[in-house]
Short mmCIF file of C-alpha atoms in Angstrom, two decimals:
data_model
loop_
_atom_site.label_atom_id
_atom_site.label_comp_id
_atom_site.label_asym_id
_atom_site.label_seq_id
_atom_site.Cartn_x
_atom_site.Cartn_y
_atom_site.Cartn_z
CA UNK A 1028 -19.06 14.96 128.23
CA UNK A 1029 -21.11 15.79 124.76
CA UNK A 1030 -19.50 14.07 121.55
CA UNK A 1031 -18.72 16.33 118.92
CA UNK A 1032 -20.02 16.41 115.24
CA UNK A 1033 -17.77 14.27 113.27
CA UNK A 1034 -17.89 10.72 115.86
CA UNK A 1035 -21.19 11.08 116.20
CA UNK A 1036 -21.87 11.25 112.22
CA UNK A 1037 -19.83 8.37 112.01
CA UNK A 1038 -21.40 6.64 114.89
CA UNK A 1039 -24.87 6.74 113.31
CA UNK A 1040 -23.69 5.78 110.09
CA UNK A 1041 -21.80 3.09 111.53
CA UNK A 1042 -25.02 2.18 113.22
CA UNK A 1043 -26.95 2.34 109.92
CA UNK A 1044 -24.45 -0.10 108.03
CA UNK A 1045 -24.86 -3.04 110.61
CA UNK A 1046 -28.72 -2.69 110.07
CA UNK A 1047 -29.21 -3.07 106.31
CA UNK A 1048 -29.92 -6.78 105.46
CA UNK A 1049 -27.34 -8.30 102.59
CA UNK A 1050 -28.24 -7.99 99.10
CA UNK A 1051 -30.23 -10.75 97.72
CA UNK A 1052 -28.32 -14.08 96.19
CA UNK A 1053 -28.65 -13.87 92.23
CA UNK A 1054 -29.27 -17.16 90.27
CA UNK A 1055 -26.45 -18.09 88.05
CA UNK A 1056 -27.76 -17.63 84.11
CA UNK A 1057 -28.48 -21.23 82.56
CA UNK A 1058 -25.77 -21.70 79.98
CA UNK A 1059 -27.43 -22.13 76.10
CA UNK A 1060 -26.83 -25.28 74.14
CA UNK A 1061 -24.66 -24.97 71.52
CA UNK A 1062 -26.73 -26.26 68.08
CA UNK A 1063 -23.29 -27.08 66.35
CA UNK A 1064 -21.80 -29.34 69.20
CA UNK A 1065 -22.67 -33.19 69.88
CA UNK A 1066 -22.29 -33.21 73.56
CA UNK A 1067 -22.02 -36.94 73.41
CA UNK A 1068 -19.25 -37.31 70.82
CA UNK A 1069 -17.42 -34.37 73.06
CA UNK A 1070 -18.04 -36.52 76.32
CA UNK A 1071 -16.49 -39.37 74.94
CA UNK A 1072 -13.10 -36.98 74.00
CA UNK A 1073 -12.89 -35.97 77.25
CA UNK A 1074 -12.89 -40.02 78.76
CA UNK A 1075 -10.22 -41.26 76.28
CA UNK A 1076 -7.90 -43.22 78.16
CA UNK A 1077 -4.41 -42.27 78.32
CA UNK A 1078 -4.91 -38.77 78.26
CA UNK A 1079 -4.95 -37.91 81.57
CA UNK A 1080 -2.05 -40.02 83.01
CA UNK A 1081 1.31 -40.04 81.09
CA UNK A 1082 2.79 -43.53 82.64
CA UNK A 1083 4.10 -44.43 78.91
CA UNK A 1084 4.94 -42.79 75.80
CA UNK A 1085 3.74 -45.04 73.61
CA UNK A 1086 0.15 -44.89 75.64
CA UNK A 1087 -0.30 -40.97 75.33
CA UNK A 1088 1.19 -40.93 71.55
CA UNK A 1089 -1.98 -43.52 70.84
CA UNK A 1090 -4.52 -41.47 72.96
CA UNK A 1091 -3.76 -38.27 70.95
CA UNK A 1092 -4.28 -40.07 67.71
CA UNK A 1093 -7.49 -40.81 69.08
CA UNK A 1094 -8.29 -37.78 70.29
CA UNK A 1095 -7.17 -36.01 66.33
CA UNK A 1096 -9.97 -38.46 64.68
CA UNK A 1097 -12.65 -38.16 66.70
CA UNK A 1098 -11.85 -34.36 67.49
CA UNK A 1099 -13.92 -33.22 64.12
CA UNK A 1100 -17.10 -35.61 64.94
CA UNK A 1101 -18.47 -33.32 67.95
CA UNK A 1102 -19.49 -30.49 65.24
CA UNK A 1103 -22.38 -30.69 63.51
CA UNK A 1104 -23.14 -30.63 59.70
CA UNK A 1105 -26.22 -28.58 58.30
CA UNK A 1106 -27.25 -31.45 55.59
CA UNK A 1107 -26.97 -29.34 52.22
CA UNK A 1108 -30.91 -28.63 50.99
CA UNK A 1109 -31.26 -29.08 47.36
CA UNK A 1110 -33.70 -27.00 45.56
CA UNK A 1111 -36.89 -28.82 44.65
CA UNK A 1112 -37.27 -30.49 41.52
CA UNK A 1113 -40.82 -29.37 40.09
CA UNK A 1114 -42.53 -31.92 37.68
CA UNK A 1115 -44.38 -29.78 34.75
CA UNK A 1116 -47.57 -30.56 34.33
CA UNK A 1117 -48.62 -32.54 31.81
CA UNK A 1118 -51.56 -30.27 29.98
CA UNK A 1119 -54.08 -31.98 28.13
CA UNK A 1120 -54.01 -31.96 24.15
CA UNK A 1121 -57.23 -30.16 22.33
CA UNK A 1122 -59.20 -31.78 20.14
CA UNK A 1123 -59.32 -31.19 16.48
CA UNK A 1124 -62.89 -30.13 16.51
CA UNK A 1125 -62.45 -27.61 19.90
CA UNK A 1126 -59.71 -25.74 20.77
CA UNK A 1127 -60.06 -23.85 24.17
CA UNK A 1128 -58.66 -20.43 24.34
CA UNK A 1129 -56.58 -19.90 27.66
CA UNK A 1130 -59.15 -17.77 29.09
CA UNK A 1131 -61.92 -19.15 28.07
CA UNK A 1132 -65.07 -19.89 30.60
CA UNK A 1133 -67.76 -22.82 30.65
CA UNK A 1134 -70.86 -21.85 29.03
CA UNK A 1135 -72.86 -22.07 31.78
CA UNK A 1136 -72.85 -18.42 32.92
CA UNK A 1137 -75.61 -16.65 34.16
CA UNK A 1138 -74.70 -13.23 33.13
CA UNK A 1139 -77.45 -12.82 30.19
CA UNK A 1140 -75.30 -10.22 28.15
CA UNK A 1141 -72.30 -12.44 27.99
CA UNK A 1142 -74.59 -14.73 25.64
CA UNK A 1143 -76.41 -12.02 24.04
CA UNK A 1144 -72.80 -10.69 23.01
CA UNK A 1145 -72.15 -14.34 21.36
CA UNK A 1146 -75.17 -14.31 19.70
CA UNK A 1147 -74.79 -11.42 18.41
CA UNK A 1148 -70.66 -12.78 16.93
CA UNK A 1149 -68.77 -10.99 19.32
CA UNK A 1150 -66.05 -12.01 22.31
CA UNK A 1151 -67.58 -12.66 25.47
CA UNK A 1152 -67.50 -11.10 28.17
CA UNK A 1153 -64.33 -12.99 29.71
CA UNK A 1154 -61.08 -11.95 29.08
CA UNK A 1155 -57.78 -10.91 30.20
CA UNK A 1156 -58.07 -9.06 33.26
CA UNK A 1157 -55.29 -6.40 31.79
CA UNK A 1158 -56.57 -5.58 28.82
CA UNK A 1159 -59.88 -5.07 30.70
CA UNK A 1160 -58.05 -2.83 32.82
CA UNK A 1161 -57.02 -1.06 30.01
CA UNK A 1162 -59.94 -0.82 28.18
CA UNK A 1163 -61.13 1.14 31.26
CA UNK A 1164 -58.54 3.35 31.52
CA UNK A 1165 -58.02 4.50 27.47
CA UNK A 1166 -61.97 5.33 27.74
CA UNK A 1167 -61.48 7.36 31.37
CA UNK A 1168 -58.75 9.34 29.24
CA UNK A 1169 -60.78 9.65 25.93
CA UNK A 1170 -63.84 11.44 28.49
CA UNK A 1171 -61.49 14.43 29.75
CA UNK A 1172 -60.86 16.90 26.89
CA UNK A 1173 -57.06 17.13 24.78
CA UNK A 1174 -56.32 20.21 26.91
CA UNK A 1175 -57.10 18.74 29.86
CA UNK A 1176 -54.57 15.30 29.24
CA UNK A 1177 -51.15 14.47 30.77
CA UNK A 1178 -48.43 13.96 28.91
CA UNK A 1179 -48.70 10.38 29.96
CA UNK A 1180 -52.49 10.07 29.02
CA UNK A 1181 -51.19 11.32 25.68
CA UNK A 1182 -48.52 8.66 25.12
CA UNK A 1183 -51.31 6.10 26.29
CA UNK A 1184 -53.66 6.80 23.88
CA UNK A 1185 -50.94 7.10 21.12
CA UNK A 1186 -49.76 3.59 22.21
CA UNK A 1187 -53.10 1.74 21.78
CA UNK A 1188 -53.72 3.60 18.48
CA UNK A 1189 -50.48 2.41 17.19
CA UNK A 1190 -52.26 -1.36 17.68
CA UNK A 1191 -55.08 -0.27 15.15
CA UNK A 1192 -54.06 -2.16 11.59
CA UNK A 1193 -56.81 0.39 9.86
CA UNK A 1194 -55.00 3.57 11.08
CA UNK A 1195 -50.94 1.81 10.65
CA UNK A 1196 -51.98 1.71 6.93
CA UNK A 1197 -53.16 4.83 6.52
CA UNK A 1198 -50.94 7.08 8.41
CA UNK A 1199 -47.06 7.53 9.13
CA UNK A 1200 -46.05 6.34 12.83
CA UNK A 1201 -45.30 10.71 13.39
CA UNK A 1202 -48.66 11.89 12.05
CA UNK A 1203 -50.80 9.56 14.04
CA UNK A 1204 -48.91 10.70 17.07
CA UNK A 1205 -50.29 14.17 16.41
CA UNK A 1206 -53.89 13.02 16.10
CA UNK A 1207 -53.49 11.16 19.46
CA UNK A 1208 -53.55 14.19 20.95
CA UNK A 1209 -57.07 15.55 19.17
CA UNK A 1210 -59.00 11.87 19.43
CA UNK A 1211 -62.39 12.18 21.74
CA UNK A 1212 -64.80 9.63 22.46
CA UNK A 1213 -69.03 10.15 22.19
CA UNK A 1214 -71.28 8.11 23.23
CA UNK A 1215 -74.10 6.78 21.15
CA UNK A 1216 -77.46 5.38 22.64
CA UNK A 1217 -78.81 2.09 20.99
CA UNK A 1218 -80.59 2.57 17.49
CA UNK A 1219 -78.69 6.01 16.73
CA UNK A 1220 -77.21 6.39 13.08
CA UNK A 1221 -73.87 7.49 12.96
CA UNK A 1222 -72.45 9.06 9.83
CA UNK A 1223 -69.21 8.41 9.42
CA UNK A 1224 -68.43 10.89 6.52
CA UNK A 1225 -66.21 13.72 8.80
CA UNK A 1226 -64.27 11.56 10.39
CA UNK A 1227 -62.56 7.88 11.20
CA UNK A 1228 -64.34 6.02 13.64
CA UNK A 1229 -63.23 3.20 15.96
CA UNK A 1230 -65.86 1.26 18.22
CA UNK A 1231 -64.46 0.78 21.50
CA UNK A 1232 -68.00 -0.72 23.26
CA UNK A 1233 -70.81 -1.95 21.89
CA UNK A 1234 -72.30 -3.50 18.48
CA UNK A 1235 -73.35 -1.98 15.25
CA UNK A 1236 -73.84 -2.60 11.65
CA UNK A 1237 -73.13 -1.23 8.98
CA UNK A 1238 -76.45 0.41 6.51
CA UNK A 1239 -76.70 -0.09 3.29
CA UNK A 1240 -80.05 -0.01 1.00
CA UNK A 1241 -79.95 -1.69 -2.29
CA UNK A 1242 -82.41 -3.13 -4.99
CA UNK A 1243 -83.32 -5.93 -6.84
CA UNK A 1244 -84.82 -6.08 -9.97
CA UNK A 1245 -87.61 -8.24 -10.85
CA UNK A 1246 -88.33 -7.39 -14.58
CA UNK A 1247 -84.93 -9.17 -15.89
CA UNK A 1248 -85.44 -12.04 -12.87
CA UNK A 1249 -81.28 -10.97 -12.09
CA UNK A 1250 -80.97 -12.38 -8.37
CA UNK A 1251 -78.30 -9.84 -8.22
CA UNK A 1252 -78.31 -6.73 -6.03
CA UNK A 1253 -77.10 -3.46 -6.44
CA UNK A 1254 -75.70 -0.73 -3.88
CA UNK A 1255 -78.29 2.18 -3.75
CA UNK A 1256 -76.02 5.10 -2.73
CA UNK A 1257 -77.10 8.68 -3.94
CA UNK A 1258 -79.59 10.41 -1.76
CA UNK A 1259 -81.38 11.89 -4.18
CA UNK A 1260 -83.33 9.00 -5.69
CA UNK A 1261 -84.92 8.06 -1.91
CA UNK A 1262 -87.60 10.36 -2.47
CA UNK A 1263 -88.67 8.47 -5.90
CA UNK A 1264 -88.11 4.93 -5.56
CA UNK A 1265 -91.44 4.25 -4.13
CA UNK A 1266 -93.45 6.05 -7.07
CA UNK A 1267 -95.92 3.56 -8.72
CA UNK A 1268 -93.83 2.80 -11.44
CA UNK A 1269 -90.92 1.52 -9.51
CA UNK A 1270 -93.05 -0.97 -7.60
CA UNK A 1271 -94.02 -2.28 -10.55
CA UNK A 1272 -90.31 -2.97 -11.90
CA UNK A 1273 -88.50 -3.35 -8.77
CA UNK A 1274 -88.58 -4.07 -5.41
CA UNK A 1275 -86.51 -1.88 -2.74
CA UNK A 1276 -85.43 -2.94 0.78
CA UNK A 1277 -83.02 -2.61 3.48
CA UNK A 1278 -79.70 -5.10 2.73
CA UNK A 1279 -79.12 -6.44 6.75
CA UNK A 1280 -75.77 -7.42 6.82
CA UNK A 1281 -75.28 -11.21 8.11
CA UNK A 1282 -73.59 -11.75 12.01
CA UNK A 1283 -70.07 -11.95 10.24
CA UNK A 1284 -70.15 -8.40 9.05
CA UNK A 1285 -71.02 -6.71 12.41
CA UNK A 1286 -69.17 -4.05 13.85
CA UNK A 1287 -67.57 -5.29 17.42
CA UNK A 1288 -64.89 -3.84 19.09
CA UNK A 1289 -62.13 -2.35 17.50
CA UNK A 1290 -64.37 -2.42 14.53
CA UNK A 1291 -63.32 0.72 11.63
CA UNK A 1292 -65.72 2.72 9.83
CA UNK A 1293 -65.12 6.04 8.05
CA UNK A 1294 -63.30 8.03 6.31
CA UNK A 1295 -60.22 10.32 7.51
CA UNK A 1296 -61.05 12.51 4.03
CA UNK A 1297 -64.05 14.64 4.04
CA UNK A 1298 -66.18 13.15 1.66
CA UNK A 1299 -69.44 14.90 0.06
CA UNK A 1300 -72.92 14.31 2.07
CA UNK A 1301 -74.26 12.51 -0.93
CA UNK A 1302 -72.00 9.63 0.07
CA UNK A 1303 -73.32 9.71 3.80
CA UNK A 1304 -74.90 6.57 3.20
CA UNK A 1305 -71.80 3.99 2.64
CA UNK A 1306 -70.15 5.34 5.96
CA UNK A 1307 -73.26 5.07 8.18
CA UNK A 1308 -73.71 2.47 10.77
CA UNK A 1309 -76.70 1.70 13.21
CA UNK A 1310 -75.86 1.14 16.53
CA UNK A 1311 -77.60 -1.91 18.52
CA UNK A 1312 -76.18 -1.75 21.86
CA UNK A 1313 -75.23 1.70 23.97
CA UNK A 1314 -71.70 2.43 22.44
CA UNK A 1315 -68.60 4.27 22.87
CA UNK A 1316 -67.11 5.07 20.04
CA UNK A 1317 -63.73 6.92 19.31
CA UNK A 1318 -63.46 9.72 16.60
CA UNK A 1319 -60.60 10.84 14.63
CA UNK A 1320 -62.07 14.02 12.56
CA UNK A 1321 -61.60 14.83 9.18
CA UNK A 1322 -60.85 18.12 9.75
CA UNK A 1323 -57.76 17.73 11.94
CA UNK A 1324 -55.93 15.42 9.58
CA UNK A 1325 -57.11 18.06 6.50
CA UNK A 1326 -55.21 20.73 9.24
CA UNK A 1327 -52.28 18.02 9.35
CA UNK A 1328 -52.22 17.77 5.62
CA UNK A 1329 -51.88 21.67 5.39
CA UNK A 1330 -49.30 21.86 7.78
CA UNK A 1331 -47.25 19.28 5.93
CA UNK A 1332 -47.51 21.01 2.81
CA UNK A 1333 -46.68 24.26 4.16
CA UNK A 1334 -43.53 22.95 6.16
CA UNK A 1335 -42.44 21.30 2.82
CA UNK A 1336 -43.12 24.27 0.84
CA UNK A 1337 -41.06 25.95 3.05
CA UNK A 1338 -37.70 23.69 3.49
CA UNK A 1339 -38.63 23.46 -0.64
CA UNK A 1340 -38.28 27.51 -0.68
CA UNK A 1341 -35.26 27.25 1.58
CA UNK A 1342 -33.42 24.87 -0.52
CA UNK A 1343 -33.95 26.52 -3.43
CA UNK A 1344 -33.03 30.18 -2.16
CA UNK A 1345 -29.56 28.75 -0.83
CA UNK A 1346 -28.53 27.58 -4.09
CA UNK A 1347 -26.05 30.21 -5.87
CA UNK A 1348 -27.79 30.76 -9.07
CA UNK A 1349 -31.00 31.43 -7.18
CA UNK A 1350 -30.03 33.58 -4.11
CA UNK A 1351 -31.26 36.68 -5.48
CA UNK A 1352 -34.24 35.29 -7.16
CA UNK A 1353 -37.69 36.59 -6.04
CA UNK A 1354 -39.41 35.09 -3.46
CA UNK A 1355 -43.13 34.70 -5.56
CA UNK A 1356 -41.07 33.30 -8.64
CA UNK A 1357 -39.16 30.50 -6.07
CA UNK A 1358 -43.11 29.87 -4.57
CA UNK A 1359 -44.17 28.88 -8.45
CA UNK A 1360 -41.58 26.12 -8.74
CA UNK A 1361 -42.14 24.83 -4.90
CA UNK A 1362 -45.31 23.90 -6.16
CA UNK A 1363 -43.70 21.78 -9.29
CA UNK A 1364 -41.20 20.06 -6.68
CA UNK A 1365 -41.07 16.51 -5.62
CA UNK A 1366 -38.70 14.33 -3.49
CA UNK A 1367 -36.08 11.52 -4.35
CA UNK A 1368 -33.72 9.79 -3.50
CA UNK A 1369 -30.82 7.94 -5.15
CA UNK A 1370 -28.62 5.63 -3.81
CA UNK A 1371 -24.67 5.27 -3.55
CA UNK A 1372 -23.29 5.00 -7.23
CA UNK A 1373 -26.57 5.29 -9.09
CA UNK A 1374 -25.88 7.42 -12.75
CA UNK A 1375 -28.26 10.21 -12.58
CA UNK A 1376 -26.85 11.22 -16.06
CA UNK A 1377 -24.53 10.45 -18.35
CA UNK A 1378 -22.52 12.70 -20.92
CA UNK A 1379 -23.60 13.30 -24.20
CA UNK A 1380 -27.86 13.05 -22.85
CA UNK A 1381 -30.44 15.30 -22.16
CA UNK A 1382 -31.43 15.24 -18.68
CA UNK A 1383 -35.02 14.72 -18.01
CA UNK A 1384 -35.01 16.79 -14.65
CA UNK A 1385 -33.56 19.55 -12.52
CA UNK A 1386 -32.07 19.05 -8.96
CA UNK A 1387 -31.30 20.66 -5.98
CA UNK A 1388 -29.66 18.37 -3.61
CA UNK A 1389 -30.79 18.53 0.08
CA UNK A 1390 -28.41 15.85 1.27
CA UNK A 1391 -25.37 13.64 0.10
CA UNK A 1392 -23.12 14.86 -3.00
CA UNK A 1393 -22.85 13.91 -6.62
CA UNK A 1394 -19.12 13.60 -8.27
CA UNK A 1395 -18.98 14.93 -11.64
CA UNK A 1396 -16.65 12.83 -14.41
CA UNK A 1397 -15.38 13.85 -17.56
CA UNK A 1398 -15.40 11.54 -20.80
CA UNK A 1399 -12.21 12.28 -22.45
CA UNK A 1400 -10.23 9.66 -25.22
CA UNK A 1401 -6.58 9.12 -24.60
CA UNK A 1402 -3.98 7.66 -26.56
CA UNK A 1403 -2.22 4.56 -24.89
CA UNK A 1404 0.92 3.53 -26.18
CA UNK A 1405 0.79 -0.59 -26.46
CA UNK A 1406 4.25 -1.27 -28.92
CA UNK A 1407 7.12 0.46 -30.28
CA UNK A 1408 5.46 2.54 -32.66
CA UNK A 1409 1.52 1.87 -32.00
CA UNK A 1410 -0.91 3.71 -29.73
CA UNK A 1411 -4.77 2.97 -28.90
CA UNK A 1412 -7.44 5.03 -28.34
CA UNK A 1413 -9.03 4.98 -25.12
CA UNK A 1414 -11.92 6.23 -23.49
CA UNK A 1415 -11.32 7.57 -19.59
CA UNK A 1416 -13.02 9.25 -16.91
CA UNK A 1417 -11.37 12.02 -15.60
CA UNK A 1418 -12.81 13.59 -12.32
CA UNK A 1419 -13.61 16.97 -12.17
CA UNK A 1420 -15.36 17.85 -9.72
CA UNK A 1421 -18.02 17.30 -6.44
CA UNK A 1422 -21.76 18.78 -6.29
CA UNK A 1423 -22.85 19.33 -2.69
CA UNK A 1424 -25.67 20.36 -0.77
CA UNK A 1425 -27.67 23.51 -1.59
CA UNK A 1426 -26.40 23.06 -5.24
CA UNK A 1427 -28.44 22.62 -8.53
CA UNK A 1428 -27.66 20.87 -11.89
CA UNK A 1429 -29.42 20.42 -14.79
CA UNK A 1430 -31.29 24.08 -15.81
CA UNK A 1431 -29.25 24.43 -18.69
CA UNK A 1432 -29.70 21.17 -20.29
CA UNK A 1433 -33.56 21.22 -19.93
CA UNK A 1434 -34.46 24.55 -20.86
CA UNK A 1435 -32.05 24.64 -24.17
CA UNK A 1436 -32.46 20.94 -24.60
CA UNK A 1437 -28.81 20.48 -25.05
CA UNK A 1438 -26.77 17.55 -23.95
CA UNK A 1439 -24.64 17.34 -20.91
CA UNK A 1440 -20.65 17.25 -21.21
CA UNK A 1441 -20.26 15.52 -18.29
CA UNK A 1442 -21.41 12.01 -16.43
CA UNK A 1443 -23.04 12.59 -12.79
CA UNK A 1444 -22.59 10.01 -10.24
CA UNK A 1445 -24.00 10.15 -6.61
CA UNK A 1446 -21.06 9.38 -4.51
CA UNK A 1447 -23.41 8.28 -1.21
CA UNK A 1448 -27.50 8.48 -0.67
CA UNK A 1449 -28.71 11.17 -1.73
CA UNK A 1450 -31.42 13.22 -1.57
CA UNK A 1451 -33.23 15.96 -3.98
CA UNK A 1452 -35.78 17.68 -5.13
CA UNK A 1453 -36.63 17.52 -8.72
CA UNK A 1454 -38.83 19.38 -11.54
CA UNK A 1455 -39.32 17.18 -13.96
CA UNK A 1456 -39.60 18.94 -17.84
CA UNK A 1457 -42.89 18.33 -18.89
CA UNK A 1458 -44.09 20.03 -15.42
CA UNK A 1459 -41.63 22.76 -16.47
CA UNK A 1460 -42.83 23.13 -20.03
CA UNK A 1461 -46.16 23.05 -18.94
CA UNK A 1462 -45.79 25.67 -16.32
#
């Protein structure tokens, strides 16, 4: 008889089952070593007699003591790792007659320009690696044009020029800041003259030295030499008669007066081309130098004045006796205006003088006093006289004192005294008189 569907499916798998082989036997994972247990001291817990058989009290009570001490000796301890003590070296002392500079080299280099530079007075060629660095960057910055500058290139250049003593002297920390922004490097091929009358000059590479041409004279036997400036007397001073009386030549200037690097030269005035010969210098190697011109800080100048003029035109407009002044008349006494300050408590002027000036206070106040003389009753019967100060009053900003008492030469009735710092601008009399 035929088997239907369902045994038969069973039968086969049935069939199926019995024929697959057992899965394979898998290895049991090693167990890992604990690094904080000592194995032996825990093998020696585990044996203590006593422990496992409780005949008497008094035999278990001494095992477990047992046990308690010894339990904490089967952890380890990480030894604590102190930090290594480091002995400073001991650095040899300099002689008196050498001291070594921390980066300097033996003189047994073979680079041929690093002892041509110390012939020549200058630093070799070692250095700090930074300012090196540095050196190379302020001159990649100086090549590209203003325009063309970050705002970081900027604030680089302004940075190094603040390190300059020659330009710190010379100009306010603000002002140089603006030329920053102007400066441009040229570079000048060995043997060039460069006249330093438009502008201030700053060597960043290379040597030069300064040219000068004097004489000496030979009729008096003076030893002495004189600067030979003005141009105009090159084209005569070898006539006959002056080689007969004196002797010209050129006046080279001795190792210690050379121009190295961050050597100065110039002038940030425009000065007249007769004088072209005290700012010119002769270079000897290929140099870079950097170039502040004349004619910005002339433009820097004019700016100044015109922004004072104008805060000076300001102040004085504001002021209630000269609001409805004209504005030419105001521009005649900008131009007789100067600054000052006076500090806290400082008498500018006391009653009964004739003040010397007339201000217009830009910042702070004055307090204004009164002299008066008051009768002070001391006994029954008997007064004093005294003098007191009575206040009257407070001068403040935009205000002006003083006109009165100049012009008519009349003495003040009161005593001004500058209650904090403060700040005015003055025309003095004999710049108003003269005007």
């Amino acid at each position: 008889m035929p088997m239907s569907s369902l045994p038969a499916a069973v039968l086969s798998h049935m069939i199926a089952i019995n024929n697959v082989p057992p899965p394979p036997f898998h290895s049991i994972p090693n167990l890992k070593v604990s690094k904080h247990i000592n194995y032996g001291q825990l093998n020696a817990l585990c044996h203590i007699r006593g422990l496992q058989h409780r005949r008497s009290t008094s035999g278990v009570l001494l095992a477990h003591d047992t046990f308690m001490k010894q339990y904490p000796k089967i952890f380890l301890h990480k030894k604590p790792r102190l930090p290594k003590l480091f002995k400073q070296e001991e650095r040899r002392k300099p002689n008196k007659d050498t001291e070594e500079s921390p980066h300097q080299q033996p003189d047994d280099s073979h680079n041929i320009a690093d002892h041509v530079k110390k012939a020549h007075g200058a630093h070799t060629l070692y250095g700090p690696r930074r300012s090196t660095e540095k050196l190379v960057e302020f001159l990649a910055i100086l090549k590209k044009l203003p325009v063309h500058r970050t705002a970081y290139e900027h604030k680089t250049v302004w940075k190094i020029l603040k390190t300059v003593p020659d330009l710190t002297s010379q100009l306010s920390d603000e002002h140089l800041k603006t030329l920053s922004k102007n400066v441009i490097s040229e570079t000048w091929v060995k043997g060039s003259t460069v006249v330093g009358n438009d502008g201030f000059y700053i060597i960043l590479k290379g040597l030069a030295r300064p040219q000068r041409r004097v004489y000496k004279n030979l009729i008096e036997g003076d030893d002495s030499t004189v600067s030979f400036i003005p141009q105009s007397y090159h084209s005569i001073i070898f006539n006959e008669d002056f080689k007969i009386s004196t002797l010209a030549e050129m006046n080279l200037p001795s190792h210690d007066s050379m121009l190295t690097k961050w050597s100065t030269f110039g002038s940030l005035e425009i000065t007249p081309e007769i004088e072209t010969q005290a700012f010119s210098v002769v270079t000897l190697d290929d140099c870079e130098i950097l170039k502040i011109p004349a004619k910005e800080y002339a433009r820097l100048k004019l700016e100044k004045i015109k922004l004072e003029n104008t805060q000076k035109l300001k102040l004085i407009h504001k002021c209630p006796y000269y609001e409805e002044w004209p504005t030419l008349s105001i521009y005649e006494l900008t131009a007789l205006i100067k600054w000052k300050k006076f500090p806290p408590g400082h008498v500018i002027v006391e009653s009964g003088n004739i003040i010397s000036f007339v201000g217009y206070i830009n910042s702070g106040y004055c307090n204004i006093y009164r002299s008066i003389i008051g009768l002070v009753k001391l006994q029954p019967n008997k007064v004093k006289k005294c003098r007191k100060f009575v206040y009257m009053g407070k001068l403040k900003e935009r205000e002006s004192f003083g006109e009165i008492s100049v012009l008519l030469q009349v003495p003040f009735t009161c005593t001004i005294i500058t209650g904090k710092e403060v700040e005015m601008a003055i025309i003095e009399d004999k710049d108003l008189f003269v005007a």
